[in-house]
Coordinates of C-alpha atoms in Angstrom, one line a residue:
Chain R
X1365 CA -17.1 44.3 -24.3
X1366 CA -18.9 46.0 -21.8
X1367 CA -17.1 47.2 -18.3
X1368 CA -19.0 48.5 -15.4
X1369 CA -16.8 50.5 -13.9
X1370 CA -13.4 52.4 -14.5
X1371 CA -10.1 51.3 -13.6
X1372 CA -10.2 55.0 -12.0
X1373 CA -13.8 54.2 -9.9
X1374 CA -12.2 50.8 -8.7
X1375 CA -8.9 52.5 -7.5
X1376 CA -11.0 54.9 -5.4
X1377 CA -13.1 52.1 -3.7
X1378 CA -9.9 50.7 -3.1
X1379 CA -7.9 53.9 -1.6
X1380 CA -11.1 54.8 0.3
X1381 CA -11.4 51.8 2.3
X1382 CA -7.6 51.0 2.7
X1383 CA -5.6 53.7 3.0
X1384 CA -2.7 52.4 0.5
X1385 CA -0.9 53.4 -2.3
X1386 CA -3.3 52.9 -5.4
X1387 CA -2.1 53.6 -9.0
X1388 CA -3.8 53.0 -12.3
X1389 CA -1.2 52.5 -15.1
X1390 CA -3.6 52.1 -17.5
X1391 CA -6.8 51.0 -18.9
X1392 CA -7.6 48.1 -17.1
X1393 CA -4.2 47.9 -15.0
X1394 CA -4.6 48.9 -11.6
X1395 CA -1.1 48.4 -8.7
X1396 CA -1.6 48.6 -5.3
X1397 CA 0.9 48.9 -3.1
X1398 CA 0.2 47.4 1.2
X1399 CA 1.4 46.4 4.3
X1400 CA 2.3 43.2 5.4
X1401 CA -0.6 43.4 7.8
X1402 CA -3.0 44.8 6.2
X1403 CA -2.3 42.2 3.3
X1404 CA -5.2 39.1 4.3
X1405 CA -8.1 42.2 4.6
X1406 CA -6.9 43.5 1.8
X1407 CA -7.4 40.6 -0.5
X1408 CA -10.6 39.4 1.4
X1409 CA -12.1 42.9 0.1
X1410 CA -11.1 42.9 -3.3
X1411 CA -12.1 39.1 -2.9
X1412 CA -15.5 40.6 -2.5
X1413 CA -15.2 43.2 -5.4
X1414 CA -15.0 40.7 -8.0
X1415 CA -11.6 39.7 -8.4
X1416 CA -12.0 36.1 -8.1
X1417 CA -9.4 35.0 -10.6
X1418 CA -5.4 34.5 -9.1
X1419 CA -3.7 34.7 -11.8
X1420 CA 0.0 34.4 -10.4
X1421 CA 1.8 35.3 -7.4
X1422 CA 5.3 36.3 -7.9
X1423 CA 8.4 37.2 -6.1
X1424 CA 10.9 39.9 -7.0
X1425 CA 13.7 39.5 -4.5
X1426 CA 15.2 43.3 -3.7
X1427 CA 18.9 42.4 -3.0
X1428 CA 19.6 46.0 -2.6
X1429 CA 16.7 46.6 0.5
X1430 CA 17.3 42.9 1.6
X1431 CA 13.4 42.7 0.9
X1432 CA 11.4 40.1 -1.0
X1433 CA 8.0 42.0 -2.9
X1434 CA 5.4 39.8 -2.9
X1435 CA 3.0 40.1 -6.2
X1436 CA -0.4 39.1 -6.3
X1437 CA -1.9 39.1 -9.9
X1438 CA -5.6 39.4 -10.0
X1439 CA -8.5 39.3 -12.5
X1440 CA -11.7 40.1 -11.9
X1441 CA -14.3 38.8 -14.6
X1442 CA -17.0 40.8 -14.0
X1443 CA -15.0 44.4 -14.1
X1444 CA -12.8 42.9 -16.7
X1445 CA -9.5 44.9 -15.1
X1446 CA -6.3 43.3 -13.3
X1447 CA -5.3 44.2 -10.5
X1448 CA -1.8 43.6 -8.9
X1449 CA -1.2 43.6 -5.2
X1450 CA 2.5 44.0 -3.7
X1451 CA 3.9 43.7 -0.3
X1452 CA 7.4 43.9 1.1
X1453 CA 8.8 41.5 3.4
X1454 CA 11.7 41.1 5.3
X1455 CA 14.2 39.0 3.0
X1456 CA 15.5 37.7 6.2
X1457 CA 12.8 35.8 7.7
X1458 CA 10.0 35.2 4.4
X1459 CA 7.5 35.2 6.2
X1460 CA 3.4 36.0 5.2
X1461 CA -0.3 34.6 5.6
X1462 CA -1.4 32.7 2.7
X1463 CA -4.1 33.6 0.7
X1464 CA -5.1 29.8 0.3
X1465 CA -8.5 30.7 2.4
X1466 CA -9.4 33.3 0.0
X1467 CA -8.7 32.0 -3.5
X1468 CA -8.2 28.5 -2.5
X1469 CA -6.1 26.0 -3.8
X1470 CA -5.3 27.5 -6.8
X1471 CA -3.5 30.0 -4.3
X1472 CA -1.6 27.3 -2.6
X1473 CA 0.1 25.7 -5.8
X1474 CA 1.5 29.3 -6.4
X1475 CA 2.7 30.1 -2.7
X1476 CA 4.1 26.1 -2.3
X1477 CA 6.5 27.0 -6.0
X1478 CA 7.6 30.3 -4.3
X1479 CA 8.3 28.6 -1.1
X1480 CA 10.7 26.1 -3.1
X1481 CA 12.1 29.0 -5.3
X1482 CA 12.5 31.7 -2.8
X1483 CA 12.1 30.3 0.4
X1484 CA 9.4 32.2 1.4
X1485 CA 7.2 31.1 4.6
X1486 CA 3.1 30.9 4.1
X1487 CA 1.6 30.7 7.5
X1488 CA -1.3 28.5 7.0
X1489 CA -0.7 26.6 3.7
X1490 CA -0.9 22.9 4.7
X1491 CA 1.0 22.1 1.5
X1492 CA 4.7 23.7 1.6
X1493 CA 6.2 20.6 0.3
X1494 CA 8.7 20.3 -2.9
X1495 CA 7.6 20.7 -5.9
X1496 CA 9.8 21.0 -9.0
X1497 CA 13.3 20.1 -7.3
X1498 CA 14.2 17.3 -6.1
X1499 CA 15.9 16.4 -2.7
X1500 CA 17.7 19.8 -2.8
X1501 CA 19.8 20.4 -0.2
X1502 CA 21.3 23.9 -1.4
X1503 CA 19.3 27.4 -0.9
X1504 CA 16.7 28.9 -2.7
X1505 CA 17.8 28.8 -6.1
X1506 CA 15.8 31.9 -7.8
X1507 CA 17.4 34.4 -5.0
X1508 CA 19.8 37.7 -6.4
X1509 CA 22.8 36.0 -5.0
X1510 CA 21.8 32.2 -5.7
X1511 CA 25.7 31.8 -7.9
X1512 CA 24.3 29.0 -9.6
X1513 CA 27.8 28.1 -11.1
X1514 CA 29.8 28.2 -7.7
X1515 CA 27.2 25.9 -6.5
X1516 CA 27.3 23.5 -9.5
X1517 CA 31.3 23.7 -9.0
X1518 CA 31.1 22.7 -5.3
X1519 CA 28.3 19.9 -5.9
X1520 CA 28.7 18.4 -9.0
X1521 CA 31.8 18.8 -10.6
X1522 CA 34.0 15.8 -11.4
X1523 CA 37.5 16.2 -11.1
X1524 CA 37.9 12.8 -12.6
X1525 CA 36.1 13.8 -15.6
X1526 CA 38.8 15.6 -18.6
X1527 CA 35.7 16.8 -20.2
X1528 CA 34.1 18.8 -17.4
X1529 CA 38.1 19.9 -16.3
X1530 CA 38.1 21.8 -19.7
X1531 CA 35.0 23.6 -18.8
X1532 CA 35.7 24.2 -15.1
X1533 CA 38.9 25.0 -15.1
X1534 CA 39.1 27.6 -17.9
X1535 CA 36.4 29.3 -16.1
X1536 CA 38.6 29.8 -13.1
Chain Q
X310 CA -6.2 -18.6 -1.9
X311 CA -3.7 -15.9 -1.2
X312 CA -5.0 -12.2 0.1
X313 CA -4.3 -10.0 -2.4
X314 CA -4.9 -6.4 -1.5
X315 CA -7.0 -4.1 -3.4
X316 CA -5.4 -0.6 -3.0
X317 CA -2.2 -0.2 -4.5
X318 CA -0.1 3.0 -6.1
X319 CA 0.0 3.8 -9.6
X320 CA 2.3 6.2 -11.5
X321 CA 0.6 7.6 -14.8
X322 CA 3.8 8.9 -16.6
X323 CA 6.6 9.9 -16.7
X324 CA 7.3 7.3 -18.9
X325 CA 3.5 6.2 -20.1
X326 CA 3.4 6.9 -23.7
X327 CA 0.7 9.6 -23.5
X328 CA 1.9 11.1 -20.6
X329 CA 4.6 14.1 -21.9
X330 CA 7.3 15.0 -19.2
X331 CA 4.9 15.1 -16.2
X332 CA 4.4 12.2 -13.7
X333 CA 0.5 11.6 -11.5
X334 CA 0.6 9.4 -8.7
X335 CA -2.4 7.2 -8.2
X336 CA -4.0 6.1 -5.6
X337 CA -6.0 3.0 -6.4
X338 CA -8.5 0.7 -5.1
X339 CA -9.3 -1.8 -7.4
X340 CA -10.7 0.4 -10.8
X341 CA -11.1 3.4 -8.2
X342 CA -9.0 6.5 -8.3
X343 CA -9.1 7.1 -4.4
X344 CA -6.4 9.9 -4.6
X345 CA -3.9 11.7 -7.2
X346 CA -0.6 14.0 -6.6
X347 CA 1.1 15.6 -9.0
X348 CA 4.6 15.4 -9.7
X349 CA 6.1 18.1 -11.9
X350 CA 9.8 19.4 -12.4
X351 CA 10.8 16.9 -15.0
X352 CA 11.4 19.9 -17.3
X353 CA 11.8 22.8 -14.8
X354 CA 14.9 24.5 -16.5
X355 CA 14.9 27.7 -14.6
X356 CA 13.7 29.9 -17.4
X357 CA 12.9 33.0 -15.0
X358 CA 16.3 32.7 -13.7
X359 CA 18.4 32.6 -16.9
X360 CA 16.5 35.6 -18.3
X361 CA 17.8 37.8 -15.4
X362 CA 20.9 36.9 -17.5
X363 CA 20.7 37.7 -21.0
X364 CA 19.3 40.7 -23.6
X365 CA 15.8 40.8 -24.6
X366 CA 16.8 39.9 -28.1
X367 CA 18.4 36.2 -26.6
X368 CA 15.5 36.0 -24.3
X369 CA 12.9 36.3 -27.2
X370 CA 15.0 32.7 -28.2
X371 CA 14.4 31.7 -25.0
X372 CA 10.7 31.8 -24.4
X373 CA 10.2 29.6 -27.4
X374 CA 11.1 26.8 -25.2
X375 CA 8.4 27.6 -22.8
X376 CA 6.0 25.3 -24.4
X377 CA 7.0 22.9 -27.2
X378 CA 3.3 22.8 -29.0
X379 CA 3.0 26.7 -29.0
X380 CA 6.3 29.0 -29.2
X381 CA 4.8 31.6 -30.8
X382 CA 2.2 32.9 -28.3
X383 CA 5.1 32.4 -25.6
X384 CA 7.3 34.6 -28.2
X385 CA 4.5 37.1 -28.3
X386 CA 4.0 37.3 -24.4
X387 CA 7.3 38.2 -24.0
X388 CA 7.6 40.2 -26.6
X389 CA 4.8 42.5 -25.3
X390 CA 6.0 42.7 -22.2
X391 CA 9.1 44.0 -23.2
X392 CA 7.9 46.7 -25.7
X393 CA 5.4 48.0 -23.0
X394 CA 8.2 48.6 -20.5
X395 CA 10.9 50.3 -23.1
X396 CA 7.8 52.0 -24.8
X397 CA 8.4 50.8 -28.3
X398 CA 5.3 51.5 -30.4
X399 CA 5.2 48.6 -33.4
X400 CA 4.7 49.1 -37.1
X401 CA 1.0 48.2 -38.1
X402 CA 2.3 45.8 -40.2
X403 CA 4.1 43.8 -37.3
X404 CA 1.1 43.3 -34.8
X405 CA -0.9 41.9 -38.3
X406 CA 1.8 39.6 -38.5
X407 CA 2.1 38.7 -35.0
X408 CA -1.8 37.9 -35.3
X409 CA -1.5 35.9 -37.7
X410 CA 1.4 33.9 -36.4
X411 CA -0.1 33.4 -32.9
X412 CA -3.5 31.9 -34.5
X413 CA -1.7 29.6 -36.8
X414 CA 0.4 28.8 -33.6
X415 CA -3.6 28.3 -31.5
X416 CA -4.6 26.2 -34.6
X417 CA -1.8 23.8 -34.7
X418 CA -2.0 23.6 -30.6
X419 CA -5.6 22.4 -31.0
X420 CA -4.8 20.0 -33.7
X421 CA -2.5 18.3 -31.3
X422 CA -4.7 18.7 -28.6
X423 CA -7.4 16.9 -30.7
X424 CA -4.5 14.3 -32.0
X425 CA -3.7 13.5 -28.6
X426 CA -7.2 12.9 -27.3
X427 CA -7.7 10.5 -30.2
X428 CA -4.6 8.6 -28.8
X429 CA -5.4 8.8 -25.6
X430 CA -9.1 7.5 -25.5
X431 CA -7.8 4.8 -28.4
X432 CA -8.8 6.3 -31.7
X433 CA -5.6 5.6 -33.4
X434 CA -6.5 7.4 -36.9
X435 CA -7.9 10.5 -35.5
X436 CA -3.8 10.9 -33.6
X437 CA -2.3 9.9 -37.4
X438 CA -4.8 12.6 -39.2
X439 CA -4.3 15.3 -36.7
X440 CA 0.0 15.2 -36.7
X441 CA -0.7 14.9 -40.6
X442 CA -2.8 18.1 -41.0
X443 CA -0.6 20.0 -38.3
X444 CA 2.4 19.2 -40.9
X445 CA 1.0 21.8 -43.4
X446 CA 0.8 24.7 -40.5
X447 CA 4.8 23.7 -40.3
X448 CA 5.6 24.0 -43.2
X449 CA 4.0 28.1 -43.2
X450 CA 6.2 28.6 -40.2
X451 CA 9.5 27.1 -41.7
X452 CA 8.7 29.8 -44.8
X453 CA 8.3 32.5 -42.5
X454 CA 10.6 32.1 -39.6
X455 CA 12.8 29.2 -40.3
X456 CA 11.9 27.1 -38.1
X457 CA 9.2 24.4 -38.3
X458 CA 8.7 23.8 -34.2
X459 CA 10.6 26.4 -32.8
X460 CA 11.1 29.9 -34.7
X461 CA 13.9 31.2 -32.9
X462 CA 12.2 34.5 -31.5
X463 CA 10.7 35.3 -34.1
X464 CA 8.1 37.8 -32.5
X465 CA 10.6 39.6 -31.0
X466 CA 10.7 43.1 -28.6
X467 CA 9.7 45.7 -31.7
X468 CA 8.0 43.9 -34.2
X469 CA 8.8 40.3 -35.7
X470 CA 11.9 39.4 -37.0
X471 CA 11.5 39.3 -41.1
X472 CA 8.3 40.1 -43.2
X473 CA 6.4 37.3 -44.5
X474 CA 7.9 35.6 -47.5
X475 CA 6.3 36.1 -50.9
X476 CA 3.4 34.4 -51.8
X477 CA 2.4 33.7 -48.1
X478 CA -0.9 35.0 -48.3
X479 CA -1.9 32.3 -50.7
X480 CA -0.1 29.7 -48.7
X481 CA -1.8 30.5 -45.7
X482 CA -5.3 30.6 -47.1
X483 CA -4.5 27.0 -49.0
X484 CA -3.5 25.5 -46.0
X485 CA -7.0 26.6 -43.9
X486 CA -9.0 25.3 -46.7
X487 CA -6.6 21.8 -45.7
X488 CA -7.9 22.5 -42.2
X489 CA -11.2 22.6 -43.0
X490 CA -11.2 19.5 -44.3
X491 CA -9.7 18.0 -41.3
X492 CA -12.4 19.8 -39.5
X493 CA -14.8 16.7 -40.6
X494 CA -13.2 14.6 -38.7
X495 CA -15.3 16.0 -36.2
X496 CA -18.3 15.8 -38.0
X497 CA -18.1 11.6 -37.9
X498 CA -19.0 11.5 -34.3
X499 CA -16.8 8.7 -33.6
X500 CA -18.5 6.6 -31.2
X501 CA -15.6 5.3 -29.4
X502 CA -14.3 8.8 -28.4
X503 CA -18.1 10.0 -27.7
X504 CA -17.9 7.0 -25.0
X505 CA -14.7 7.5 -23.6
X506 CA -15.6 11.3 -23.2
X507 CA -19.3 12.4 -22.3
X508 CA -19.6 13.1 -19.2
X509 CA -16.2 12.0 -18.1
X510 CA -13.9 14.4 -15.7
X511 CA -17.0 16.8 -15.0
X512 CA -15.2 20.6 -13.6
X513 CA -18.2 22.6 -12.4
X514 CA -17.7 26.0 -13.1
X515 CA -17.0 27.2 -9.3
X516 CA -14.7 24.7 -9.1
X517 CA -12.8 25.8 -12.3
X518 CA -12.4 29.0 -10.9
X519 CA -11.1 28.1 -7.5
X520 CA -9.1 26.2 -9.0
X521 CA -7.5 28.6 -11.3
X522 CA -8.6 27.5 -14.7
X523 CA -8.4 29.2 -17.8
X524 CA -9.0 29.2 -21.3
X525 CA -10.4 26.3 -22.7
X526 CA -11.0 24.7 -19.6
X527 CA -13.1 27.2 -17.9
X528 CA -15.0 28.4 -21.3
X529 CA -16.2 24.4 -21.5
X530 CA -17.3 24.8 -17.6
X531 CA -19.7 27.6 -18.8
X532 CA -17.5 31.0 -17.8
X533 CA -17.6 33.1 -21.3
X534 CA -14.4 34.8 -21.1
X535 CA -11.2 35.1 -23.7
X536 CA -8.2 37.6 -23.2
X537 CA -8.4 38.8 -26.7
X538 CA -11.8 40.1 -26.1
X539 CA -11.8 41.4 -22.8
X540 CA -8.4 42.5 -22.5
X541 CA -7.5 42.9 -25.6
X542 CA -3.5 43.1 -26.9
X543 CA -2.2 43.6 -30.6
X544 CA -4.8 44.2 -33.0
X545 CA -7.6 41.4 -31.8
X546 CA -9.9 44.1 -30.6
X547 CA -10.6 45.1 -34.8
X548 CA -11.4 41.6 -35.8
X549 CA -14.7 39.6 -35.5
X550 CA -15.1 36.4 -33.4
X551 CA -16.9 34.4 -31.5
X552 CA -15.6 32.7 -27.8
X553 CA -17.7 29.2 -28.0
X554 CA -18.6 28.1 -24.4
X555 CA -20.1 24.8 -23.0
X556 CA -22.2 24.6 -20.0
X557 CA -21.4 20.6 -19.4
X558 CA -17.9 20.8 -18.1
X559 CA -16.9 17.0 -19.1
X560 CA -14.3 15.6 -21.4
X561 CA -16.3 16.1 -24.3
X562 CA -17.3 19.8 -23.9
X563 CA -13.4 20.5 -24.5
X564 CA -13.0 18.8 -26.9
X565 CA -16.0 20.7 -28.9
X566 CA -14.3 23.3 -27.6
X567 CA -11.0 23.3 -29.2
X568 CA -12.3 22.3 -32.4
X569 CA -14.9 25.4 -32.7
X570 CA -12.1 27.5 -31.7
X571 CA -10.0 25.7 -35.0
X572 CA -12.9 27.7 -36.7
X573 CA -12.6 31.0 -35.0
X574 CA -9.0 31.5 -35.5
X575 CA -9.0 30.4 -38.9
X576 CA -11.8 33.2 -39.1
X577 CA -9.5 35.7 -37.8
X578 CA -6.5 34.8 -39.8
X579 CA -8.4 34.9 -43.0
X580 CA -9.6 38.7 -41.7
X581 CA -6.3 39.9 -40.7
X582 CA -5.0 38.4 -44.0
X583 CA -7.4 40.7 -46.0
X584 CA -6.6 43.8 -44.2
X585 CA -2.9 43.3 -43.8
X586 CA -1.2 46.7 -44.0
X587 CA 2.2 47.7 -45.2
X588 CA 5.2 49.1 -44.2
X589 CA 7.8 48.0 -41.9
X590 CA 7.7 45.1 -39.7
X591 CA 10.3 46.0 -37.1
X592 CA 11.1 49.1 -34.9
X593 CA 13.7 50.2 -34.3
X594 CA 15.2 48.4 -37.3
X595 CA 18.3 48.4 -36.4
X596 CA 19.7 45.5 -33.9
X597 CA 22.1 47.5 -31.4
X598 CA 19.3 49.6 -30.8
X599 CA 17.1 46.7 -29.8
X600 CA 20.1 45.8 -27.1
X601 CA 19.1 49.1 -25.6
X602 CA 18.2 48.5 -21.7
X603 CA 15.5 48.2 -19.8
X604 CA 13.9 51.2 -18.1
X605 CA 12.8 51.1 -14.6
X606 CA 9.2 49.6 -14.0
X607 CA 7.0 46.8 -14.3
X608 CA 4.2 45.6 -16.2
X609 CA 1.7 42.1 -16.5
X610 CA 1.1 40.7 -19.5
X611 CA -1.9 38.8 -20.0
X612 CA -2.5 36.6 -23.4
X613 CA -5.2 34.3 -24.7
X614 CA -2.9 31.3 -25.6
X615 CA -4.3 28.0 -26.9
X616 CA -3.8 26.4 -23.5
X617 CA -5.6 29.4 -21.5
X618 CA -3.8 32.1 -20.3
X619 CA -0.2 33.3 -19.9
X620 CA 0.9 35.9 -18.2
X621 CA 4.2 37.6 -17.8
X622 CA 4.9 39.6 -15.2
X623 CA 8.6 41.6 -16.3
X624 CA 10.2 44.1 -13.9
X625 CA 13.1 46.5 -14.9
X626 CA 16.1 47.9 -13.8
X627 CA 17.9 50.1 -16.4
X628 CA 20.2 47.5 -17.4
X629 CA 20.4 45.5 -20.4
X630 CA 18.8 42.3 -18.9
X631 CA 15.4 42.2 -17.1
X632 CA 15.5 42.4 -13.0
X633 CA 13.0 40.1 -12.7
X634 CA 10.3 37.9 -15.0
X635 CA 7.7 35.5 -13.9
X636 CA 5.8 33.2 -15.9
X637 CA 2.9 32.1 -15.9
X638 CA 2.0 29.1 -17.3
X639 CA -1.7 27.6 -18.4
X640 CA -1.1 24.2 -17.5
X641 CA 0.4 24.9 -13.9
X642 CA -2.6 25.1 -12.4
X643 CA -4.8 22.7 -15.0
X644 CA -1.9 20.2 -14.1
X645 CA -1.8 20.4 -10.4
X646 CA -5.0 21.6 -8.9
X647 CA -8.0 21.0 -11.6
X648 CA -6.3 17.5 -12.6
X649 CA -5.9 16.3 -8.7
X650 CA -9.5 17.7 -8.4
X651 CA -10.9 15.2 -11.2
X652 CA -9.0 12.4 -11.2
X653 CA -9.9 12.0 -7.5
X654 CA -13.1 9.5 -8.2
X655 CA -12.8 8.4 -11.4
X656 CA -11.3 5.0 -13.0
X657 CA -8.6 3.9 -14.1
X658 CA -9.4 3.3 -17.8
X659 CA -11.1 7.1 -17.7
X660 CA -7.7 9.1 -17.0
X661 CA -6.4 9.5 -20.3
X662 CA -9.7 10.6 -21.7
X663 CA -9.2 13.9 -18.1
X664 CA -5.9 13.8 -18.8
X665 CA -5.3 14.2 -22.2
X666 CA -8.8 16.8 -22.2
X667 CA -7.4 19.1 -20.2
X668 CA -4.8 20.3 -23.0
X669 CA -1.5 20.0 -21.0
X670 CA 2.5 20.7 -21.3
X671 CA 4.8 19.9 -19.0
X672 CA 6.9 22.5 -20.5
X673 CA 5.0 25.5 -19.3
X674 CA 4.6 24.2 -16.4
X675 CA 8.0 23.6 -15.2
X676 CA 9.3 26.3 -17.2

């Protein structure tokens, strides 16, 4: 297992260039924190350091700030380290550049399942189209306040049905 | 004489036989695959969602059903990403036990995996052998956790739920002498799989990592590169093994693939057999302790799973359940992206043989 560089050296080539929030948490664990505008440079430079694996991009939606953080998971192969990028957005309007020109279309599968699941807008991702659900007409279910069983109550519930009265109606 | 036209659409799945949960639409002209979309969601139960919901202790139940061929390593992942955030430093004993537990789990994966090719390129006995030898990795897991699919969390946050029952240390080692014997199957070189495989569904290595590959997939594209070795989690950094890569890329490369991996893991549960330590297996021991909450932060968990590489990313609040937790699934992006990719020019009769090489489950990738 041999690393050319520490987690430490790779933070400072990071900080120096982009003036953001760089923390190592451990051995081989680096967080960066960014803008929403400085986001596509960013990733096009660490693009260029090595970290050409994506592993995941997540949301975390921030009921509390009414923001979304957008994570981007990284590996780089070479360096053998992870890095994780997060943004915040504006829960209000989702919206962000992809990253599909950087990493592709591995990128694009990730950013079209956070579209479905947290509504969130990639500006140039050709792709935004359903993925896991189908014809859903309610919002996005994996937001904060998504009440799941309110929206089961009002869609599917079956008044006619004694079985699914018991389980309803008890609730209440 | 009637026009008939040459391109029509074909759905492999959901209902073929070899297909699992997961559904590709074909585009076809003729024998020609001229295009190929993936449809998932067939088992998408919101996993991420009801974990925001429920204690670490119900959602190490939980991420069993991740994947049906492999709930260990999914109990593992989670596991380690919830001892990292609350701090919890496990017993010795416990990480030799998760180990061993998660390479069993990578053993009996790859026995399907192997199984499944069989069936899928037509070799009926190798299918029959392989579900037959996986049967004596069950029965080790219904001795030690109860369970012979699904163990109920048993690698749980602090440690694993019970030590290993007596005697398991000989029933362990008998059953990877069994393995080895099925391990000859390979040594036949059926010539009806070699057909149906060389050189079929060819991923060049740039492609595999554009298109997010991992694992298996990628080490058979030529990329030498294993989460246990370069990132290593538990005790995998004190035992010796090898990460077999292929530089071809095709059908048959991963299949060599997961077979030489059988024989690493075996290697590394015969090590971490030998040099199993004592002491307790669980920390804290007591269970309302366990139901303690979750501190503020965030971490990523990366593991080596049989299918590539999971990842968890967990992010706490101070309450009892966890604020966030994304999963990452293996076959997500071997599903989507790398299967569109190779299916797109190949024939009709050759997408099993991609299909079935590329080691999927719908499960993880609906979650």
């Amino acid at each position: 297992m041999s690393t050319n560089i520490s987690g430490k050296e790779m933070a400072g080539k990071i900080r120096r260039k982009f003036s953001a929030d760089v923390r190592v948490q451990k051995e081989r664990r680096i967080w960066v924190e960014t803008t929403k505008a400085k986001l596509p440079s960013l990733c096009k430079h660490v693009k260029g350091l090595g970290f050409d694996h994506l592993s995941a991009i997540s949301v975390t939606d921030i009921l509390k700030e009414g923001k979304y953080v957008i994570a981007y998971h990284l590996w780089s192969y070479d360096d053998k380290m992870a890095l994780t990028i997060k943004t915040k957005i504006s829960r209000k309007d989702p919206v962000i550049d992809s990253v599909g020109t950087i990493w592709g279309k591995n990128a694009q599968i990730h950013e079209r399942e956070s579209h479905e699941l947290f509504g969130v807008k990639f500006t140039g991702n050709p792709d935004l189209s359903e993925l896991f659900l189908e014809n859903w007409k309610g919002p996005p279910p994996f937001r904060r306040d998504f009440d799941w069983k309110a929206y089961v109550r009002k869609e599917h519930y079956d008044k006619e049905n004694e079985r699914e009265k018991v389980y309803w109606e008890e609730e209440a | 004489m009637i026009e008939v036209s040459k391109d029509y659409d074909l759905p492999f799945g959901p209902a073929h036989p070899g297909s699992g949960n997961f559904s590709v639409k074909l585009k076809v002209n003729g024998e020609n695959v001229t295009g190929a979309k993936s449809d998932p969601g067939y088992l998408h139960r919101g996993f991420e969602k009801l974990m925001e919901s429920r204690t670490p202790m119900q959602n190490a139940v939980l991420s069993d059903r991740i994947c049906v061929l492999e709930p260990l390593a999914w109990n593992l992942a989670h596991a380690e990403a919830v001892d990292e955030l609350t701090g919890t430093v496990i017993p010795e004993r416990a990480k030799y036990i998760r180990v061993i537990m998660a390479e069993l789990s990578r053993i009996q994966s790859h026995i399907i995996w192997y199984g499944a090719m069989s069936m899928g390129t037509g070799f009926d006995t190798g299918f029959k052998l392989a579900f037959g030898y996986r049967d004596y990795i069950l029965d080790i897991f219904e001795s030690v956790t109860g369970g012979r699919v699904y163990p109920a969390g048993y690698i749980c946050p602090g440690g694993v739920r019970r030590d290993l029952p007596d005697r398991a240390r000989e029933r362990i080692l008998k059953v990877l002498d069994k393995v080895d014997r099925m391990k000859m199957l390979e040594k036949l070189e059926n010539p009806a799989l070699l057909s149906r495989m060389k050189g079929i569904g060819v991923l060049k290595l740039k492609d595999a990592v554009r298109l997010g590959a991992t694992g298996p997939v990628l080490r058979a594209s030529g990329m030498k590169t294993d989460v246990r070795l370069d990132d290593p989690y538990e005790v995998y950094d004190q035992f010796d093994f090898d990460v077999p890569i292929m530089n071809e890329g095709d059908s048959y490369s991963r299949y060599v693939i997961g077979i030489r991996e059988i024989e690493q893991s075996m290697k590394i549960v015969r090590q971490a057999l030998n040099e199993l330590p004592g002491g307790k297996v669980r920390e804290p021991s007591l269970k309302p302790e366990l139901a303690a909450k979750i501190p503020k932060g965030e971490v990523y968990i990366r593991n080596e799973i049989a299918r590539g590489e999971a990842g968890v990313y967990m992010v706490g609040d101070g309450t009892g359940s966890p604020y966030r937790c994304k999963i990452r699934g293996p076959s997500f992006l071997h599903m989507i992206p790398v299967l569109e990719h190779l299916l797109v020019g190949s024939q009709i009769a050759d997408v099993p043989a991609i299909y079935w090489s590329l080691n999927p489950c719908p499960a993880d990738m609906d979650r």
